[in-house]
CSV table of C-alpha atoms in Angstrom, one decimal:
chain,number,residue,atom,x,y,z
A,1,UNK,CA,0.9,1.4,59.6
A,2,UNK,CA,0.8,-2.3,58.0
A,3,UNK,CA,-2.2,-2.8,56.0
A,4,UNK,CA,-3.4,0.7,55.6
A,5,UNK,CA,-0.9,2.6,53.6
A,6,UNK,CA,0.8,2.9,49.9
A,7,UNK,CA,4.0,4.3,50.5
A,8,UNK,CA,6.8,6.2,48.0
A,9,UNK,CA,9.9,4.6,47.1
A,10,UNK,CA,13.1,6.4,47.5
A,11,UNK,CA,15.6,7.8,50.0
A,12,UNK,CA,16.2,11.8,49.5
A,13,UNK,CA,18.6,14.0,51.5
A,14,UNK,CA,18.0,18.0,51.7
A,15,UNK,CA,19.4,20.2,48.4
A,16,UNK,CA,19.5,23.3,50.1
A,17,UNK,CA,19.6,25.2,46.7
A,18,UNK,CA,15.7,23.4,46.4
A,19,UNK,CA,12.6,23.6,48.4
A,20,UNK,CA,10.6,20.7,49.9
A,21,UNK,CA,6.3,20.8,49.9
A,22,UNK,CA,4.6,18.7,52.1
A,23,UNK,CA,1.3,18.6,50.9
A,24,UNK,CA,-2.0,17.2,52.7
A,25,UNK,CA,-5.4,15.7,51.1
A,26,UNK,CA,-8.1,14.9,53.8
A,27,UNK,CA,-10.8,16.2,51.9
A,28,UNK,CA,-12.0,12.3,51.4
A,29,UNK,CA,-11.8,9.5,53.8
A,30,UNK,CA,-8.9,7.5,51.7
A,31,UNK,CA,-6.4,10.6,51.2
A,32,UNK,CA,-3.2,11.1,52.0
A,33,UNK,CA,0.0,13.3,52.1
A,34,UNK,CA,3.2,13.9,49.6
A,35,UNK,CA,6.0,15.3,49.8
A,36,UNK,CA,8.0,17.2,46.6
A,37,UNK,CA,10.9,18.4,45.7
A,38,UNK,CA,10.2,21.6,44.3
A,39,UNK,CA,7.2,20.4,41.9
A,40,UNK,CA,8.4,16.5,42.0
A,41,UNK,CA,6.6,14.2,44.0
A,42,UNK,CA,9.6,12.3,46.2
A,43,UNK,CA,7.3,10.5,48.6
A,44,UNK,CA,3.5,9.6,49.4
A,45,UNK,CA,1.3,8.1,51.7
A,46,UNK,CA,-2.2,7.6,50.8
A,47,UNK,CA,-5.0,5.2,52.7
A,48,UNK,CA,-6.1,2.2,51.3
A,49,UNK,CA,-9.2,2.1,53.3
A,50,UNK,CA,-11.0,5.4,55.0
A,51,UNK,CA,-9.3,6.5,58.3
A,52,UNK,CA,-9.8,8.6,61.3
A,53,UNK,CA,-7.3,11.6,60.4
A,54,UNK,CA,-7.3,13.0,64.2
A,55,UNK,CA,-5.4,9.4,64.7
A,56,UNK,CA,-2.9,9.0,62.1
A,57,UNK,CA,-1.8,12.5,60.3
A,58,UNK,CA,1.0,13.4,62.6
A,59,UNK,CA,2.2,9.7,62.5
A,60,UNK,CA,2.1,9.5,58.6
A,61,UNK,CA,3.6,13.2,58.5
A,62,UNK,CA,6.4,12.1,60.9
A,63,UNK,CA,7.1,8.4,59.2
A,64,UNK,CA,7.1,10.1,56.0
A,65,UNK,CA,9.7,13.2,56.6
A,66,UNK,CA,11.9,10.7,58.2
A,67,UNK,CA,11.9,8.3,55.5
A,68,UNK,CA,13.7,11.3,53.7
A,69,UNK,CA,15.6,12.6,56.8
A,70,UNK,CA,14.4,15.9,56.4
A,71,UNK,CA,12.8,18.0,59.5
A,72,UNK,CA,9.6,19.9,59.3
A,73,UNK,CA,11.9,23.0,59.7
A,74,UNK,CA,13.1,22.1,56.2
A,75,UNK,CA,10.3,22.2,54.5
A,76,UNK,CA,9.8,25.5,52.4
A,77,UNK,CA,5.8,25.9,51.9
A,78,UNK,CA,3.0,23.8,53.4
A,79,UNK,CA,-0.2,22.9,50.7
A,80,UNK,CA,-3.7,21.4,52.2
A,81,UNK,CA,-6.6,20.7,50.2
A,82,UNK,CA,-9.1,23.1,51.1
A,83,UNK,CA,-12.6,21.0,50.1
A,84,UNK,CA,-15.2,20.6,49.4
A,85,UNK,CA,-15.3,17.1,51.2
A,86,UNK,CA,-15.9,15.6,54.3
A,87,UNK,CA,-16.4,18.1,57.2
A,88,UNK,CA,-14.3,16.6,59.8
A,89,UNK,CA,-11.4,15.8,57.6
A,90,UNK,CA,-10.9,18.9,56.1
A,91,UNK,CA,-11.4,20.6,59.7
A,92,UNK,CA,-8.4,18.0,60.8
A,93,UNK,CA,-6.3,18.8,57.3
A,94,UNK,CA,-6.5,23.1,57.8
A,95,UNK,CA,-6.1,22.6,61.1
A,96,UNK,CA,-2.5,20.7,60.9
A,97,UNK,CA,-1.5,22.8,57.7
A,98,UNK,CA,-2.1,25.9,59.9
A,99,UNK,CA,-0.1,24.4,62.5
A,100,UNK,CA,3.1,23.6,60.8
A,101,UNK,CA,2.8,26.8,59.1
A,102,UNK,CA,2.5,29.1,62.6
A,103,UNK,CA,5.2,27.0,63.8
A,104,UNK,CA,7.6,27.2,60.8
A,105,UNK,CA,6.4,30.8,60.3
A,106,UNK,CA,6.3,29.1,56.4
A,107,UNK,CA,3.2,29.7,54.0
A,108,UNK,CA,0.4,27.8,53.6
A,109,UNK,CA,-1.5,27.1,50.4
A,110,UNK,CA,-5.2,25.9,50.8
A,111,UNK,CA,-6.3,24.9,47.6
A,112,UNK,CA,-9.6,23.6,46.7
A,113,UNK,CA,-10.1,20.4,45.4
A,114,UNK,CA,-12.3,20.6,42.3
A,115,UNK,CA,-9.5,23.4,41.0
A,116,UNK,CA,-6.3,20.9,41.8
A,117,UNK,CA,-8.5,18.2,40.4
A,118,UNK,CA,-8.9,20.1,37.2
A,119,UNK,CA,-5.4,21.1,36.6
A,120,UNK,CA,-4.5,17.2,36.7
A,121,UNK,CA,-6.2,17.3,33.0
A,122,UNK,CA,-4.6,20.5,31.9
A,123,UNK,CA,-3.4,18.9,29.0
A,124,UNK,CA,-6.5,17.1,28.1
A,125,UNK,CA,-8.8,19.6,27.4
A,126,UNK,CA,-9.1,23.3,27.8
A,127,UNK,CA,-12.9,23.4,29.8
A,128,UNK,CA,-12.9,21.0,32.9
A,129,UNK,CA,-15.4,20.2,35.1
A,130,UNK,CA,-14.5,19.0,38.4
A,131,UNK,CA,-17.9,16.7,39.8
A,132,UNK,CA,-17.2,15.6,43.5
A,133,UNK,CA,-20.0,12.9,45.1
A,134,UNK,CA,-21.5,15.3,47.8
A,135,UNK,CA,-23.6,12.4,49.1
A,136,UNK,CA,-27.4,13.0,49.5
A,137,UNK,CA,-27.9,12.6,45.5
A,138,UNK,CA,-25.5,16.1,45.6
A,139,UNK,CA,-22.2,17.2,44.0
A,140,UNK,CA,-19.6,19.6,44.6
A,141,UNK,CA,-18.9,21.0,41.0
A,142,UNK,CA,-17.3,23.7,39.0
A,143,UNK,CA,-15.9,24.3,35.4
A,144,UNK,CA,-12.6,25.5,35.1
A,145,UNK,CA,-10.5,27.2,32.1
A,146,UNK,CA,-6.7,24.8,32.0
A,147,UNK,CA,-5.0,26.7,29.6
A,148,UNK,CA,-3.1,29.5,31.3
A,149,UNK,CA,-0.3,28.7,33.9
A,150,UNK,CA,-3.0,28.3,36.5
A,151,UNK,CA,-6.9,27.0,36.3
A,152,UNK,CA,-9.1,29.8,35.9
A,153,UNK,CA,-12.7,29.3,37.5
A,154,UNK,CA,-15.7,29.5,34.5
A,155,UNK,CA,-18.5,28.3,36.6
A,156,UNK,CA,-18.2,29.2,40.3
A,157,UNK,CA,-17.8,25.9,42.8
A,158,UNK,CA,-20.9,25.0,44.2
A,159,UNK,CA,-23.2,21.9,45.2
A,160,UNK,CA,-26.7,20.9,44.1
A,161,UNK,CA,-28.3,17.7,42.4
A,162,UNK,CA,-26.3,17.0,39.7
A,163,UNK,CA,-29.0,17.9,36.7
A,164,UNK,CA,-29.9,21.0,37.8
A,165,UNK,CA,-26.3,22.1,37.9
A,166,UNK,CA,-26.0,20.5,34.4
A,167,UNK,CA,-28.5,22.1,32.9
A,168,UNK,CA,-27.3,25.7,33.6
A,169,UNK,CA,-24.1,24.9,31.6
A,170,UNK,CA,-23.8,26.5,27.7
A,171,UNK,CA,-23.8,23.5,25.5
A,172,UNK,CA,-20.2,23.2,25.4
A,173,UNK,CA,-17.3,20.6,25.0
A,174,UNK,CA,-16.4,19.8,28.6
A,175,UNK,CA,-14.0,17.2,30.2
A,176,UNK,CA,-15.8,15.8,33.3
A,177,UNK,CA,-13.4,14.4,35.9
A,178,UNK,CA,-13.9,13.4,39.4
A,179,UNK,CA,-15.8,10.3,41.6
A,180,UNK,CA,-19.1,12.2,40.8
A,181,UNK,CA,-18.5,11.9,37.0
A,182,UNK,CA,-18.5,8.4,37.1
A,183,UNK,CA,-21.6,8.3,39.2
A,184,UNK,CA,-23.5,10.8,36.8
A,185,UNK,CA,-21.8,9.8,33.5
A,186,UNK,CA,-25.1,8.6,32.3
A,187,UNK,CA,-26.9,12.1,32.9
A,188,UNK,CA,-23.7,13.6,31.9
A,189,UNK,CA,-23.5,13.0,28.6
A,190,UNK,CA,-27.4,12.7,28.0
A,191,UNK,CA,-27.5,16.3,28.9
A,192,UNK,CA,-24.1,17.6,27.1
A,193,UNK,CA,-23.3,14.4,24.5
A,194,UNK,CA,-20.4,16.1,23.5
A,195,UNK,CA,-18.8,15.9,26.4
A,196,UNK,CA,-16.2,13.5,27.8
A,197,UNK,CA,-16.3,11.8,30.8
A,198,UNK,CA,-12.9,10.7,32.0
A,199,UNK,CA,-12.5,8.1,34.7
A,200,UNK,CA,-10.5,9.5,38.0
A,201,UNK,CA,-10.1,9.3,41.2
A,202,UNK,CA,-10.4,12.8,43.8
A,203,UNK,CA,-7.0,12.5,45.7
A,204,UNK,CA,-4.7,15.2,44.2
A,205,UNK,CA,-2.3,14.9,46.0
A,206,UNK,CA,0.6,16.0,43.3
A,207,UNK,CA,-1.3,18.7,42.1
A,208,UNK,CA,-1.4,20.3,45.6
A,209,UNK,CA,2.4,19.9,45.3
A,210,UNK,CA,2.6,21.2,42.0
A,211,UNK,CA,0.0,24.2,42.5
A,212,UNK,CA,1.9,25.4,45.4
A,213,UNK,CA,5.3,25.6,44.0
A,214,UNK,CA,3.7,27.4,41.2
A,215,UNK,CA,2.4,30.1,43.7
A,216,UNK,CA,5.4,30.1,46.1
A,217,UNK,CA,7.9,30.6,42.9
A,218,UNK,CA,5.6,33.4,41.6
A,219,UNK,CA,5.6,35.1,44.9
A,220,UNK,CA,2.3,34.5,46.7
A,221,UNK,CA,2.3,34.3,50.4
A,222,UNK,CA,0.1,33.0,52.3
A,223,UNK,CA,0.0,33.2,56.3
A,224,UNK,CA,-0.7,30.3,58.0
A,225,UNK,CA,-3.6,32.3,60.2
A,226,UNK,CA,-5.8,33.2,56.9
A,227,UNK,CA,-6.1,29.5,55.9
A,228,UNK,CA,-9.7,28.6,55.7
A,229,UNK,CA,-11.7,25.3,54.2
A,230,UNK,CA,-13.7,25.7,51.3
A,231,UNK,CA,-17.0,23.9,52.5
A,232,UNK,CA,-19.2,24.7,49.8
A,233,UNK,CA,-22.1,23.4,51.5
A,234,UNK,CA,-23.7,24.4,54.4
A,235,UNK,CA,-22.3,23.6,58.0
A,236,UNK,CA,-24.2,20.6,59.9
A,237,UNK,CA,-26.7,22.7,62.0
A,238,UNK,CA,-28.0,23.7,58.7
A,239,UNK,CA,-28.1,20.3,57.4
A,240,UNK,CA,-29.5,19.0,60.1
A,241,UNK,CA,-32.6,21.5,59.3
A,242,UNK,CA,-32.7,20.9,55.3
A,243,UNK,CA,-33.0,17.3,55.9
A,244,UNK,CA,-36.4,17.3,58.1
A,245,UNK,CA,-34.5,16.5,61.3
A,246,UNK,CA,-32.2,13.8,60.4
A,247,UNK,CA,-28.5,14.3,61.7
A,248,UNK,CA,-26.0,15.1,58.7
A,249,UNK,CA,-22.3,14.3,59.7
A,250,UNK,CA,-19.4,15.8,57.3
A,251,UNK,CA,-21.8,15.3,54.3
A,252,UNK,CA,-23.5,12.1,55.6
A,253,UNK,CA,-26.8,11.1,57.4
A,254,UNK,CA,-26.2,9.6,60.3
């Protein structure tokens, strides 16, 4: 693991009277996984540089649970960032949330990305509007209403080229988060100039932590079996078609 991971300080025994998450972000090729104590992030890996999921998860999983001396029967709910992203690692990400959760027979809490994204800037603004790079001159976007205990959606998730998606927004005071943001910023705020365009990152890892308790303590279940991704876009046969023949990969030509 030297070289490719930022790790969480600390050294955390189990409170019985509290519940650990384990959270997982493979919804971009430098994600990661945290683990919380109820809502508090205790410990985190994340990539430094993109990685092949299918090769490390289980190891990061294991190096980090052990860091803590905690078992995966010990952990109380399981949270996996549902997309949109890259194909392959969100198909590796459900996959191993769905996993730990048959096994443990604990819930599982796929949430998507652009709604954990938003809830980051809760306390920014009330409108936000996730904007995900969906490659191919595409995002994955969607406006969300922060101000109740959960986000609210306002304008469905969906992806498109990034001024035509714009465009069919009221003229409104959004806050614009998200790698796509900064790579639109200019058509952005051309298009809504009063607007804000905040600069951010897409792993959300502690949201997924902090979304999850939220559902867990308000009594949501979720089996492990009805876990799905939240691709957005079309799957790659389709892709494939739309692009005149060239092969698409998890969002990329190839």
């Amino acid at each position: 693991m030297n070289g490719e991971l930022v790790t969480g300080n600390g050294h955390d025994k189990l409170y019985p009277s509290q519940m650990f998450i384990l959270a997982l972000d493979t919804a971009s090729n430098a994600g990661g996984i945290a683990l919380s104590r109820n809502s508090e992030v205790i410990g985190v890996l994340m990539a430094k540089t993109p990685l092949k999921y299918s090769e490390k998860l289980i190891d990061w999983i294991d190096f980090l649970l052990k860091q803590h001396e905690i078992k995966v029967g010990d952990i109380g709910c399981f949270s996996v960032a549902a997309g949109p992203g890259s194909f392959t690692g969100l198909r590796i990400g459900v996959a191993a949330a769905k996993a730990f959760g048959q096994a443990t027979g604990r819930p599982v809490f796929a949430i998507s990305s652009l709604e954990a994204l938003a809830f980051r800037f809760r306390q920014l603004a009330t409108l936000v509007a996730p904007v995900v790079d969906a490659r191919r001159q595409q995002i994955y976007a969607a406006v969300y209403d922060t101000s109740g205990r959960e986000p609210s959606l306002r304008q469905s998730e969906e992806a498109g080229r990034p001024e035509e998606w714009l465009k069919r927004l009221p003229e409104d005071n959004y806050l614009f988060a998200g790698d796509g943001a900064l790579l639109y910023r200019s058509t952005i705020l051309n298009l809504l100039p009063r607007s804000r365009v905040i600069e951010s990152d897409n792993c959300v890892l502690p949201e997924l932590c902090q979304l999850a308790y939220l559902r867990h303590a308000g009594g949501l279940q979720t089996e492990a079996g009805a876990v799905k991704a939240n691709y957005i876009r079309p799957p790659d046969v389709r892709l494939h078609s739309e692009a005149g023949g060239k092969t698409v990969r998890g969002g990329h030509e190839a």
